[in-house]
Structures are given as structure tokens and as C-alpha cells.
């Protein structure tokens, strides 16, 4: 259970991995895409990324494309379950952001 | 001269080992081998001009694989452009030349770091139980009583074996303690 799901919310690593797999991608591509999406803020470590991929596979949220081609360039893609999890998470995040905006939105923060 | 490049050390966690190895590389020494057992491991180095960044992870593959063909090793070398150094003492060592770009830490989220530590602790506990189950299975008490009576040299062999067992137990307990401490530390960070 390298990335926990018991809090309901997805971890940042899991959320970004799911997002990066709406198109088939391999380990290196996933890492690059996440770094790009987050403007260099999120760089996933080897253990974290490998753990997230394995956990997501066992939860059937993603699936390997070329099962028999072995490790190096193994490609993954998101499944319907995975997409549903992402939609739910976006809804949750939107609620968080909207409520935050309602309270402090008018203020000039930062 | 060779012994000059050998250091006996023990580390509390993966991160301090990584940073020490990276530091050594900056000083011009690259890791050649890790050997030894019990309380201190022997790290041997050789001079090298190239600078490397080291990353160390627990070898969590089951069964414990030593070969470069382990899926995790393949994943790390393929994804991060890192070089596999070796597997020693249940740990796997990677390095990447410092000028070849970034090599992020193995665990970049507290959740995954915690999970790795817990898995390692569980592995150690299982190993510990199996180890002692094996010892107690093999010690034959009748034989021991006979050696006691005869006071033969073999008796001392048995005593030595028992002492070694005690030391092993101490090492296991110490390892477990280190892991528990680390787990508590990460949990504090997550709050």
C-alpha cells in the first residue's frame, strides 16, 4: 500500500499520475509530464512513482498496455474506474477551492 | 593503502546514507562495495573524478532479488537515467552522474516514505521470527546436556552459537527500533 487512499482524498502523486495517463505513457513520460504540468514543482521520486503505479494497477484504476514487453518501456493507460476517481476528485477540489474563495477570496492575499 | 578507502559506518535511515555517499563522491571517492554484518557495515571506496548523486532504497522485491533484472531496478534505470550500483544488505543502490541532470529523492511524498518504512519493518519482523524459529528447531537440548556433562570443546561451540544468537537478536531489535523511530518521525511530519 505505497500510497494511501483511506483518507478519501487522493495523494498529489496519485492524482497527477492519473492525469498524466489519460494518454498512454511510460515511466519517463509520466514523470516529465507531471513536472511540466506542475511547472517543475512536483518531481516524483522513483519509489513514490513505482509504488503509485503498482497500487493503481492493483486497484484497476490504470492498466499496463503491453503486458509482456517487460520493465523498461512499460506503458500504462487510465481505466474507466480511474477516470471516475479523477472526476470525483476534481469535484472535491473545486468545492474546497470555492469555499476557500468565498471566505478569503475578496482579500488581497499573498 | 587500500584500507584508507574503507569506512565502517551505520546509518539510521536511507537519507543520511545517501547524502554521505554523495558527499564522498564530491570528495572524489565512489562506492565500490558494502560488506560486513552485525553492527557496522564496511563501505569501500575507490578514487574517481566523476561526481555522482546516490540514492538508496530498501530492496522490497519479493523474493529478494539481487540481479539487475529486478523490475524495480529496470524501472529506476529506465525512467531516471540512473545507474544501478548494487544490492547489499537488503538495500539497493543507484547513482547518477551529477552533470546528467536531476535525480530526485526516492520518496517524494510522506505517504510513500511511510509505506516503505512499514514494509521494511514487517519484513524484518518476519525475518526475525523465521530466524529464531530455525535456531530453536535446530538446537538439540539432549545434546546440549550431554556436552555440559562432558565439557567437551563442542560445548563451547554451542555457547558461541548461543552468543551469536543473542547478538543477532540485539541487531534485529535495534533495526526494528530504528524503523519504528523513523515511522514516528514521518507521522509527525504528516500532521
PDB file of C-alpha atoms in Angstrom:
ATOM      1  CA  UNK A   1       0.000   0.000   0.000  1.00  0.00           C
ATOM      2  CA  UNK A   2       2.616   2.516  -1.022  1.00  0.00           C
ATOM      3  CA  UNK A   3       0.122   5.366  -1.452  1.00  0.00           C
ATOM      4  CA  UNK A   4      -2.771   5.500   0.935  1.00  0.00           C
ATOM      5  CA  UNK A   5      -6.344   6.041  -0.149  1.00  0.00           C
ATOM      6  CA  UNK A   6      -8.008   5.720   3.217  1.00  0.00           C
ATOM      7  CA  UNK A   7      -8.489   9.444   3.651  1.00  0.00           C
ATOM      8  CA  UNK A   8     -10.814   9.659   0.666  1.00  0.00           C
ATOM      9  CA  UNK A   9      -8.687  12.309  -0.964  1.00  0.00           C
ATOM     10  CA  UNK A  10      -6.089  11.264  -3.494  1.00  0.00           C
ATOM     11  CA  UNK A  11      -2.472  11.997  -2.771  1.00  0.00           C
ATOM     12  CA  UNK A  12      -0.824  14.529  -5.022  1.00  0.00           C
ATOM     13  CA  UNK A  13       1.317  11.816  -6.594  1.00  0.00           C
ATOM     14  CA  UNK A  14      -1.667   9.586  -7.364  1.00  0.00           C
ATOM     15  CA  UNK A  15      -3.752  12.466  -8.727  1.00  0.00           C
ATOM     16  CA  UNK A  16      -1.010  13.617 -11.079  1.00  0.00           C
ATOM     17  CA  UNK A  17      -0.179  10.080 -12.202  1.00  0.00           C
ATOM     18  CA  UNK A  18      -3.847   9.530 -13.106  1.00  0.00           C
ATOM     19  CA  UNK A  19      -3.970  12.829 -15.002  1.00  0.00           C
ATOM     20  CA  UNK A  20      -0.836  12.027 -16.942  1.00  0.00           C
ATOM     21  CA  UNK A  21      -2.303   8.695 -18.054  1.00  0.00           C
ATOM     22  CA  UNK A  22      -5.317   9.998 -19.979  1.00  0.00           C
ATOM     23  CA  UNK A  23      -2.964   9.297 -22.874  1.00  0.00           C
ATOM     24  CA  UNK A  24      -0.834   6.125 -22.761  1.00  0.00           C
ATOM     25  CA  UNK A  25       2.514   6.865 -21.219  1.00  0.00           C
ATOM     26  CA  UNK A  26       5.575   5.138 -19.774  1.00  0.00           C
ATOM     27  CA  UNK A  27       7.507   5.881 -16.586  1.00  0.00           C
ATOM     28  CA  UNK A  28       9.772   8.542 -18.009  1.00  0.00           C
ATOM     29  CA  UNK A  29       6.916  10.221 -19.863  1.00  0.00           C
ATOM     30  CA  UNK A  30       4.744  10.284 -16.751  1.00  0.00           C
ATOM     31  CA  UNK A  31       7.493  11.917 -14.740  1.00  0.00           C
ATOM     32  CA  UNK A  32       8.182  14.513 -17.448  1.00  0.00           C
ATOM     33  CA  UNK A  33       4.514  15.328 -17.917  1.00  0.00           C
ATOM     34  CA  UNK A  34       3.909  15.794 -14.203  1.00  0.00           C
ATOM     35  CA  UNK A  35       6.903  18.073 -13.893  1.00  0.00           C
ATOM     36  CA  UNK A  36       5.652  20.068 -16.868  1.00  0.00           C
ATOM     37  CA  UNK A  37       2.049  20.284 -15.619  1.00  0.00           C
ATOM     38  CA  UNK A  38       3.097  21.497 -12.193  1.00  0.00           C
ATOM     39  CA  UNK A  39       5.638  23.941 -13.564  1.00  0.00           C
ATOM     40  CA  UNK A  40       8.523  21.972 -12.063  1.00  0.00           C
ATOM     41  CA  UNK A  41       7.048  21.916  -8.581  1.00  0.00           C
ATOM     42  CA  UNK A  42       6.201  18.201  -8.425  1.00  0.00           C
ATOM     43  CA  UNK A  43       9.017  15.817  -9.202  1.00  0.00           C
ATOM     44  CA  UNK A  44       8.138  12.260  -8.331  1.00  0.00           C
ATOM     45  CA  UNK A  45      10.846  10.063  -6.852  1.00  0.00           C
ATOM     46  CA  UNK A  46      11.460   6.557  -8.112  1.00  0.00           C
ATOM     47  CA  UNK A  47       9.972   4.777  -5.110  1.00  0.00           C
ATOM     48  CA  UNK A  48       6.928   7.028  -4.971  1.00  0.00           C
ATOM     49  CA  UNK A  49       6.165   6.731  -8.692  1.00  0.00           C
ATOM     50  CA  UNK A  50       6.787   2.977  -8.801  1.00  0.00           C
ATOM     51  CA  UNK A  51       4.614   2.493  -5.725  1.00  0.00           C
ATOM     52  CA  UNK A  52       1.821   4.653  -7.145  1.00  0.00           C
ATOM     53  CA  UNK A  53       1.841   2.755 -10.462  1.00  0.00           C
ATOM     54  CA  UNK A  54       1.698  -0.625  -8.712  1.00  0.00           C
ATOM     55  CA  UNK A  55      -1.064   0.425  -6.333  1.00  0.00           C
ATOM     56  CA  UNK A  56      -3.131   1.955  -9.128  1.00  0.00           C
ATOM     57  CA  UNK A  57      -2.688  -1.179 -11.222  1.00  0.00           C
ATOM     58  CA  UNK A  58      -3.869  -3.411  -8.401  1.00  0.00           C
ATOM     59  CA  UNK A  59      -6.870  -1.118  -7.875  1.00  0.00           C
ATOM     60  CA  UNK A  60      -7.538  -1.363 -11.635  1.00  0.00           C
ATOM     61  CA  UNK A  61      -7.520   2.434 -11.969  1.00  0.00           C
ATOM     62  CA  UNK A  62      -4.794   2.127 -14.582  1.00  0.00           C
ATOM     63  CA  UNK A  63      -3.676  -0.802 -16.695  1.00  0.00           C
ATOM     64  CA  UNK A  64      -0.456  -1.743 -18.444  1.00  0.00           C
ATOM     65  CA  UNK A  65      -0.803  -1.643 -22.221  1.00  0.00           C
ATOM     66  CA  UNK A  66       1.892  -4.019 -23.366  1.00  0.00           C
ATOM     67  CA  UNK A  67       1.839  -6.542 -20.579  1.00  0.00           C
ATOM     68  CA  UNK A  68       4.544  -8.823 -21.886  1.00  0.00           C
ATOM     69  CA  UNK A  69       7.158  -6.341 -23.019  1.00  0.00           C
ATOM     70  CA  UNK A  70       8.833  -6.187 -19.597  1.00  0.00           C
ATOM     71  CA  UNK A  71      10.055  -3.331 -17.440  1.00  0.00           C
ATOM     72  CA  UNK A  72      11.867  -0.609 -19.247  1.00  0.00           C
ATOM     73  CA  UNK A  73       9.290   0.921 -21.539  1.00  0.00           C
ATOM     74  CA  UNK A  74       6.133  -0.436 -19.970  1.00  0.00           C
ATOM     75  CA  UNK A  75       3.223   1.775 -20.954  1.00  0.00           C
ATOM     76  CA  UNK A  76       0.152   2.438 -18.846  1.00  0.00           C
ATOM     77  CA  UNK A  77      -3.235   3.996 -19.518  1.00  0.00           C
ATOM     78  CA  UNK A  78      -6.106   5.081 -17.266  1.00  0.00           C
ATOM     79  CA  UNK A  79      -9.232   2.884 -16.976  1.00  0.00           C
ATOM     80  CA  UNK A  80     -12.880   3.913 -16.536  1.00  0.00           C
ATOM     81  CA  UNK A  81     -12.575   3.403 -12.759  1.00  0.00           C
ATOM     82  CA  UNK A  82      -9.566   5.668 -12.753  1.00  0.00           C
ATOM     83  CA  UNK A  83     -11.355   8.350 -14.756  1.00  0.00           C
ATOM     84  CA  UNK A  84     -14.270   8.238 -12.321  1.00  0.00           C
ATOM     85  CA  UNK A  85     -11.847   8.697  -9.417  1.00  0.00           C
ATOM     86  CA  UNK A  86     -10.343  11.731 -11.142  1.00  0.00           C
ATOM     87  CA  UNK A  87     -13.777  13.286 -11.807  1.00  0.00           C
ATOM     88  CA  UNK A  88     -14.758  12.774  -8.163  1.00  0.00           C
ATOM     89  CA  UNK A  89     -11.501  14.293  -7.006  1.00  0.00           C
ATOM     90  CA  UNK A  90     -11.897  17.339  -9.253  1.00  0.00           C
ATOM     91  CA  UNK A  91     -15.382  17.871  -7.821  1.00  0.00           C
ATOM     92  CA  UNK A  92     -13.977  17.665  -4.293  1.00  0.00           C
ATOM     93  CA  UNK A  93     -11.092  20.014  -5.072  1.00  0.00           C
ATOM     94  CA  UNK A  94     -13.462  22.521  -6.708  1.00  0.00           C
ATOM     95  CA  UNK A  95     -15.611  22.529  -3.604  1.00  0.00           C
ATOM     96  CA  UNK A  96     -12.539  23.157  -1.474  1.00  0.00           C
ATOM     97  CA  UNK A  97     -11.350  25.989  -3.691  1.00  0.00           C
ATOM     98  CA  UNK A  98     -14.800  27.600  -3.976  1.00  0.00           C
ATOM     99  CA  UNK A  99     -15.345  27.557  -0.238  1.00  0.00           C
ATOM    100  CA  UNK A 100     -11.898  28.989   0.268  1.00  0.00           C
ATOM    101  CA  UNK A 101     -12.624  31.739  -2.229  1.00  0.00           C
ATOM    102  CA  UNK A 102     -15.928  32.555  -0.526  1.00  0.00           C
ATOM    103  CA  UNK A 103     -14.175  33.189   2.758  1.00  0.00           C
ATOM    104  CA  UNK A 104     -10.900  34.782   1.735  1.00  0.00           C
ATOM    105  CA  UNK A 105     -11.464  35.406  -1.990  1.00  0.00           C
ATOM    106  CA  UNK A 106     -12.050  39.134  -1.739  1.00  0.00           C
ATOM    107  CA  UNK A 107      -8.977  39.680   0.324  1.00  0.00           C
ATOM    108  CA  UNK A 108      -5.682  40.627  -1.172  1.00  0.00           C
ATOM    109  CA  UNK A 109      -3.647  37.688  -0.019  1.00  0.00           C
ATOM    110  CA  UNK A 110      -0.066  36.637  -0.685  1.00  0.00           C
TER     111      UNK A 110
ATOM    112  CA  UNK B   1      46.949   1.706   1.154  1.00  0.00           C
ATOM    113  CA  UNK B   2      43.693   0.026   0.393  1.00  0.00           C
ATOM    114  CA  UNK B   3      42.338   0.281   3.906  1.00  0.00           C
ATOM    115  CA  UNK B   4      42.431   4.046   3.598  1.00  0.00           C
ATOM    116  CA  UNK B   5      39.337   3.863   1.440  1.00  0.00           C
ATOM    117  CA  UNK B   6      37.336   1.818   3.871  1.00  0.00           C
ATOM    118  CA  UNK B   7      34.915   3.200   6.363  1.00  0.00           C
ATOM    119  CA  UNK B   8      32.893   1.420   8.994  1.00  0.00           C
ATOM    120  CA  UNK B   9      29.562   3.077   9.469  1.00  0.00           C
ATOM    121  CA  UNK B  10      25.969   2.509  10.358  1.00  0.00           C
ATOM    122  CA  UNK B  11      23.119   4.766   9.318  1.00  0.00           C
ATOM    123  CA  UNK B  12      19.792   5.443  10.960  1.00  0.00           C
ATOM    124  CA  UNK B  13      17.950   5.988   7.722  1.00  0.00           C
ATOM    125  CA  UNK B  14      18.231   5.886   3.959  1.00  0.00           C
ATOM    126  CA  UNK B  15      18.561   9.640   3.551  1.00  0.00           C
ATOM    127  CA  UNK B  16      21.659  10.052   5.696  1.00  0.00           C
ATOM    128  CA  UNK B  17      23.331   7.176   3.871  1.00  0.00           C
ATOM    129  CA  UNK B  18      22.522   8.775   0.502  1.00  0.00           C
ATOM    130  CA  UNK B  19      23.901  12.142   1.479  1.00  0.00           C
ATOM    131  CA  UNK B  20      27.061  10.620   2.911  1.00  0.00           C
ATOM    132  CA  UNK B  21      27.708   8.649  -0.287  1.00  0.00           C
ATOM    133  CA  UNK B  22      27.055  11.744  -2.391  1.00  0.00           C
ATOM    134  CA  UNK B  23      29.402  13.736  -0.168  1.00  0.00           C
ATOM    135  CA  UNK B  24      32.106  11.085  -0.572  1.00  0.00           C
ATOM    136  CA  UNK B  25      31.661  11.292  -4.323  1.00  0.00           C
ATOM    137  CA  UNK B  26      32.132  15.057  -4.186  1.00  0.00           C
ATOM    138  CA  UNK B  27      35.406  14.425  -2.360  1.00  0.00           C
ATOM    139  CA  UNK B  28      36.479  12.148  -5.222  1.00  0.00           C
ATOM    140  CA  UNK B  29      35.609   8.690  -3.926  1.00  0.00           C
ATOM    141  CA  UNK B  30      32.997   6.409  -5.422  1.00  0.00           C
ATOM    142  CA  UNK B  31      31.420   3.499  -3.617  1.00  0.00           C
ATOM    143  CA  UNK B  32      32.882   0.146  -4.603  1.00  0.00           C
ATOM    144  CA  UNK B  33      31.320  -2.261  -2.167  1.00  0.00           C
ATOM    145  CA  UNK B  34      29.412  -2.611   1.064  1.00  0.00           C
ATOM    146  CA  UNK B  35      30.270  -5.600   3.191  1.00  0.00           C
ATOM    147  CA  UNK B  36      30.232  -6.725   6.775  1.00  0.00           C
ATOM    148  CA  UNK B  37      27.443  -7.570   9.124  1.00  0.00           C
ATOM    149  CA  UNK B  38      26.145  -7.090  12.636  1.00  0.00           C
ATOM    150  CA  UNK B  39      26.511  -3.597  13.948  1.00  0.00           C
ATOM    151  CA  UNK B  40      28.759  -1.958  11.400  1.00  0.00           C
ATOM    152  CA  UNK B  41      28.936  -2.130   7.654  1.00  0.00           C
ATOM    153  CA  UNK B  42      32.159  -1.635   5.789  1.00  0.00           C
ATOM    154  CA  UNK B  43      31.970   0.798   2.879  1.00  0.00           C
ATOM    155  CA  UNK B  44      34.883   0.595   0.498  1.00  0.00           C
ATOM    156  CA  UNK B  45      35.623   3.342  -1.980  1.00  0.00           C
ATOM    157  CA  UNK B  46      37.850   3.955  -4.924  1.00  0.00           C
ATOM    158  CA  UNK B  47      39.112   7.274  -6.286  1.00  0.00           C
ATOM    159  CA  UNK B  48      37.110   8.643  -9.207  1.00  0.00           C
ATOM    160  CA  UNK B  49      36.943  12.086 -10.770  1.00  0.00           C
ATOM    161  CA  UNK B  50      33.328  11.844 -11.795  1.00  0.00           C
ATOM    162  CA  UNK B  51      30.751  13.161  -9.342  1.00  0.00           C
ATOM    163  CA  UNK B  52      27.638  11.152  -8.632  1.00  0.00           C
ATOM    164  CA  UNK B  53      24.395  11.609  -6.779  1.00  0.00           C
ATOM    165  CA  UNK B  54      23.455   8.494  -4.825  1.00  0.00           C
ATOM    166  CA  UNK B  55      20.018   7.162  -3.991  1.00  0.00           C
ATOM    167  CA  UNK B  56      19.388   4.237  -1.689  1.00  0.00           C
ATOM    168  CA  UNK B  57      16.161   2.287  -1.313  1.00  0.00           C
ATOM    169  CA  UNK B  58      15.074  -0.824   0.522  1.00  0.00           C
ATOM    170  CA  UNK B  59      15.065  -3.843  -1.706  1.00  0.00           C
ATOM    171  CA  UNK B  60      11.381  -4.600  -1.412  1.00  0.00           C
ATOM    172  CA  UNK B  61      11.137  -7.099  -4.223  1.00  0.00           C
ATOM    173  CA  UNK B  62       9.825 -10.446  -3.062  1.00  0.00           C
ATOM    174  CA  UNK B  63      11.618 -12.767  -3.294  1.00  0.00           C
ATOM    175  CA  UNK B  64      14.703 -10.700  -2.634  1.00  0.00           C
ATOM    176  CA  UNK B  65      16.347 -10.288  -5.990  1.00  0.00           C
ATOM    177  CA  UNK B  66      19.987  -9.493  -6.411  1.00  0.00           C
ATOM    178  CA  UNK B  67      20.063  -9.269 -10.151  1.00  0.00           C
ATOM    179  CA  UNK B  68      19.903  -6.209 -12.297  1.00  0.00           C
ATOM    180  CA  UNK B  69      16.797  -7.688 -13.931  1.00  0.00           C
ATOM    181  CA  UNK B  70      14.512  -6.913 -10.986  1.00  0.00           C
ATOM    182  CA  UNK B  71      11.502  -4.922 -12.277  1.00  0.00           C
ATOM    183  CA  UNK B  72      12.148  -2.109  -9.821  1.00  0.00           C
ATOM    184  CA  UNK B  73      15.796  -1.753 -10.843  1.00  0.00           C
ATOM    185  CA  UNK B  74      14.774  -1.755 -14.517  1.00  0.00           C
ATOM    186  CA  UNK B  75      12.160   0.883 -13.775  1.00  0.00           C
ATOM    187  CA  UNK B  76      14.579   3.200 -11.982  1.00  0.00           C
ATOM    188  CA  UNK B  77      17.366   2.886 -14.546  1.00  0.00           C
ATOM    189  CA  UNK B  78      14.919   3.294 -17.437  1.00  0.00           C
ATOM    190  CA  UNK B  79      12.876   6.153 -16.009  1.00  0.00           C
ATOM    191  CA  UNK B  80      15.505   8.257 -14.281  1.00  0.00           C
ATOM    192  CA  UNK B  81      18.544   7.510 -16.415  1.00  0.00           C
ATOM    193  CA  UNK B  82      20.251   6.300 -13.263  1.00  0.00           C
ATOM    194  CA  UNK B  83      22.868   3.618 -12.955  1.00  0.00           C
ATOM    195  CA  UNK B  84      22.340   0.516 -10.839  1.00  0.00           C
ATOM    196  CA  UNK B  85      25.252   0.113  -8.451  1.00  0.00           C
ATOM    197  CA  UNK B  86      24.420  -2.976  -6.392  1.00  0.00           C
ATOM    198  CA  UNK B  87      22.158  -4.699  -3.923  1.00  0.00           C
ATOM    199  CA  UNK B  88      23.610  -5.169  -0.457  1.00  0.00           C
ATOM    200  CA  UNK B  89      22.154  -5.902   2.972  1.00  0.00           C
ATOM    201  CA  UNK B  90      18.578  -5.629   1.740  1.00  0.00           C
ATOM    202  CA  UNK B  91      19.207  -2.279   0.146  1.00  0.00           C
ATOM    203  CA  UNK B  92      19.560  -1.268  -3.455  1.00  0.00           C
ATOM    204  CA  UNK B  93      21.981   1.470  -4.506  1.00  0.00           C
ATOM    205  CA  UNK B  94      21.607   3.757  -7.517  1.00  0.00           C
ATOM    206  CA  UNK B  95      23.702   6.613  -8.762  1.00  0.00           C
ATOM    207  CA  UNK B  96      23.514   9.223 -11.469  1.00  0.00           C
ATOM    208  CA  UNK B  97      26.286  11.495 -12.686  1.00  0.00           C
ATOM    209  CA  UNK B  98      25.758  14.922 -11.156  1.00  0.00           C
ATOM    210  CA  UNK B  99      26.089  16.673 -14.515  1.00  0.00           C
ATOM    211  CA  UNK B 100      23.494  14.446 -16.190  1.00  0.00           C
ATOM    212  CA  UNK B 101      20.594  16.194 -14.568  1.00  0.00           C
ATOM    213  CA  UNK B 102      18.334  15.866 -11.627  1.00  0.00           C
ATOM    214  CA  UNK B 103      17.929  12.640  -9.654  1.00  0.00           C
ATOM    215  CA  UNK B 104      15.014  13.260  -7.280  1.00  0.00           C
ATOM    216  CA  UNK B 105      14.856  11.519  -3.887  1.00  0.00           C
ATOM    217  CA  UNK B 106      13.368   8.027  -3.937  1.00  0.00           C
ATOM    218  CA  UNK B 107      10.334   9.043  -1.882  1.00  0.00           C
ATOM    219  CA  UNK B 108       8.872  12.447  -2.578  1.00  0.00           C
ATOM    220  CA  UNK B 109       5.710  12.045  -0.527  1.00  0.00           C
ATOM    221  CA  UNK B 110       5.492  11.277   3.194  1.00  0.00           C
ATOM    222  CA  UNK B 111       2.802   8.654   2.457  1.00  0.00           C
ATOM    223  CA  UNK B 112       5.073   6.582   0.250  1.00  0.00           C
ATOM    224  CA  UNK B 113       8.054   7.051   2.565  1.00  0.00           C
ATOM    225  CA  UNK B 114       5.960   5.808   5.477  1.00  0.00           C
ATOM    226  CA  UNK B 115       4.698   2.826   3.498  1.00  0.00           C
ATOM    227  CA  UNK B 116       8.259   1.821   2.598  1.00  0.00           C
ATOM    228  CA  UNK B 117       9.376   2.026   6.214  1.00  0.00           C
ATOM    229  CA  UNK B 118       6.403  -0.032   7.401  1.00  0.00           C
ATOM    230  CA  UNK B 119       7.009  -2.675   4.764  1.00  0.00           C
ATOM    231  CA  UNK B 120      10.653  -2.912   5.765  1.00  0.00           C
ATOM    232  CA  UNK B 121       9.736  -3.243   9.433  1.00  0.00           C
ATOM    233  CA  UNK B 122       7.294  -6.041   8.634  1.00  0.00           C
ATOM    234  CA  UNK B 123       9.939  -7.798   6.557  1.00  0.00           C
ATOM    235  CA  UNK B 124      12.448  -7.528   9.392  1.00  0.00           C
ATOM    236  CA  UNK B 125       9.978  -8.893  11.918  1.00  0.00           C
ATOM    237  CA  UNK B 126       9.142 -11.855   9.690  1.00  0.00           C
ATOM    238  CA  UNK B 127      12.836 -12.492   9.138  1.00  0.00           C
ATOM    239  CA  UNK B 128      13.456 -12.273  12.876  1.00  0.00           C
ATOM    240  CA  UNK B 129      10.734 -14.815  13.669  1.00  0.00           C
ATOM    241  CA  UNK B 130      11.870 -17.228  10.963  1.00  0.00           C
ATOM    242  CA  UNK B 131      15.480 -16.885  12.099  1.00  0.00           C
ATOM    243  CA  UNK B 132      14.694 -17.790  15.702  1.00  0.00           C
ATOM    244  CA  UNK B 133      12.227 -20.487  14.800  1.00  0.00           C
ATOM    245  CA  UNK B 134      15.065 -22.023  12.821  1.00  0.00           C
ATOM    246  CA  UNK B 135      17.586 -21.703  15.648  1.00  0.00           C
ATOM    247  CA  UNK B 136      15.304 -23.250  18.251  1.00  0.00           C
ATOM    248  CA  UNK B 137      14.372 -26.007  15.884  1.00  0.00           C
ATOM    249  CA  UNK B 138      17.992 -26.972  15.354  1.00  0.00           C
ATOM    250  CA  UNK B 139      19.346 -26.695  18.907  1.00  0.00           C
ATOM    251  CA  UNK B 140      19.016 -30.123  20.392  1.00  0.00           C
ATOM    252  CA  UNK B 141      18.661 -29.935  24.141  1.00  0.00           C
ATOM    253  CA  UNK B 142      19.628 -33.512  24.898  1.00  0.00           C
ATOM    254  CA  UNK B 143      22.844 -32.990  23.034  1.00  0.00           C
ATOM    255  CA  UNK B 144      23.465 -29.784  24.905  1.00  0.00           C
ATOM    256  CA  UNK B 145      23.013 -31.534  28.242  1.00  0.00           C
ATOM    257  CA  UNK B 146      25.462 -34.187  27.170  1.00  0.00           C
ATOM    258  CA  UNK B 147      28.052 -31.580  26.161  1.00  0.00           C
ATOM    259  CA  UNK B 148      27.546 -29.940  29.517  1.00  0.00           C
ATOM    260  CA  UNK B 149      28.304 -33.232  31.202  1.00  0.00           C
ATOM    261  CA  UNK B 150      31.294 -33.989  29.051  1.00  0.00           C
ATOM    262  CA  UNK B 151      32.560 -30.408  28.947  1.00  0.00           C
ATOM    263  CA  UNK B 152      33.918 -31.134  25.557  1.00  0.00           C
ATOM    264  CA  UNK B 153      35.086 -28.433  23.207  1.00  0.00           C
ATOM    265  CA  UNK B 154      31.846 -28.738  21.333  1.00  0.00           C
ATOM    266  CA  UNK B 155      30.127 -27.274  24.335  1.00  0.00           C
ATOM    267  CA  UNK B 156      31.983 -24.040  23.782  1.00  0.00           C
ATOM    268  CA  UNK B 157      30.974 -24.120  20.173  1.00  0.00           C
ATOM    269  CA  UNK B 158      27.357 -24.258  21.289  1.00  0.00           C
ATOM    270  CA  UNK B 159      27.900 -21.426  23.754  1.00  0.00           C
ATOM    271  CA  UNK B 160      29.470 -19.378  20.987  1.00  0.00           C
ATOM    272  CA  UNK B 161      26.480 -20.129  18.777  1.00  0.00           C
ATOM    273  CA  UNK B 162      24.139 -19.036  21.549  1.00  0.00           C
ATOM    274  CA  UNK B 163      26.106 -15.804  21.970  1.00  0.00           C
ATOM    275  CA  UNK B 164      25.909 -15.145  18.269  1.00  0.00           C
ATOM    276  CA  UNK B 165      22.145 -15.649  18.503  1.00  0.00           C
ATOM    277  CA  UNK B 166      21.942 -13.066  21.258  1.00  0.00           C
ATOM    278  CA  UNK B 167      23.944 -10.585  19.207  1.00  0.00           C
ATOM    279  CA  UNK B 168      21.721 -11.244  16.173  1.00  0.00           C
ATOM    280  CA  UNK B 169      18.655 -10.665  18.307  1.00  0.00           C
ATOM    281  CA  UNK B 170      20.103  -7.381  19.535  1.00  0.00           C
ATOM    282  CA  UNK B 171      20.787  -6.316  15.953  1.00  0.00           C
ATOM    283  CA  UNK B 172      17.252  -7.224  14.874  1.00  0.00           C
ATOM    284  CA  UNK B 173      15.712  -5.350  17.783  1.00  0.00           C
ATOM    285  CA  UNK B 174      17.894  -2.348  17.084  1.00  0.00           C
ATOM    286  CA  UNK B 175      16.840  -2.407  13.408  1.00  0.00           C
ATOM    287  CA  UNK B 176      13.199  -2.593  14.392  1.00  0.00           C
ATOM    288  CA  UNK B 177      13.706   0.287  16.811  1.00  0.00           C
ATOM    289  CA  UNK B 178      15.267   2.427  14.080  1.00  0.00           C
ATOM    290  CA  UNK B 179      12.352   1.735  11.742  1.00  0.00           C
ATOM    291  CA  UNK B 180       9.778   2.491  14.423  1.00  0.00           C
ATOM    292  CA  UNK B 181      11.516   5.759  15.235  1.00  0.00           C
ATOM    293  CA  UNK B 182      11.546   6.734  11.574  1.00  0.00           C
ATOM    294  CA  UNK B 183       7.861   5.851  11.208  1.00  0.00           C
ATOM    295  CA  UNK B 184       7.006   8.076  14.165  1.00  0.00           C
ATOM    296  CA  UNK B 185       9.132  10.860  12.697  1.00  0.00           C
ATOM    297  CA  UNK B 186       7.342  10.754   9.342  1.00  0.00           C
ATOM    298  CA  UNK B 187       3.940  10.589  11.028  1.00  0.00           C
ATOM    299  CA  UNK B 188       4.809  13.742  12.971  1.00  0.00           C
ATOM    300  CA  UNK B 189       5.739  15.453   9.697  1.00  0.00           C
ATOM    301  CA  UNK B 190       2.401  14.484   8.158  1.00  0.00           C
ATOM    302  CA  UNK B 191       0.319  16.089  10.896  1.00  0.00           C
TER     303      UNK B 191
END
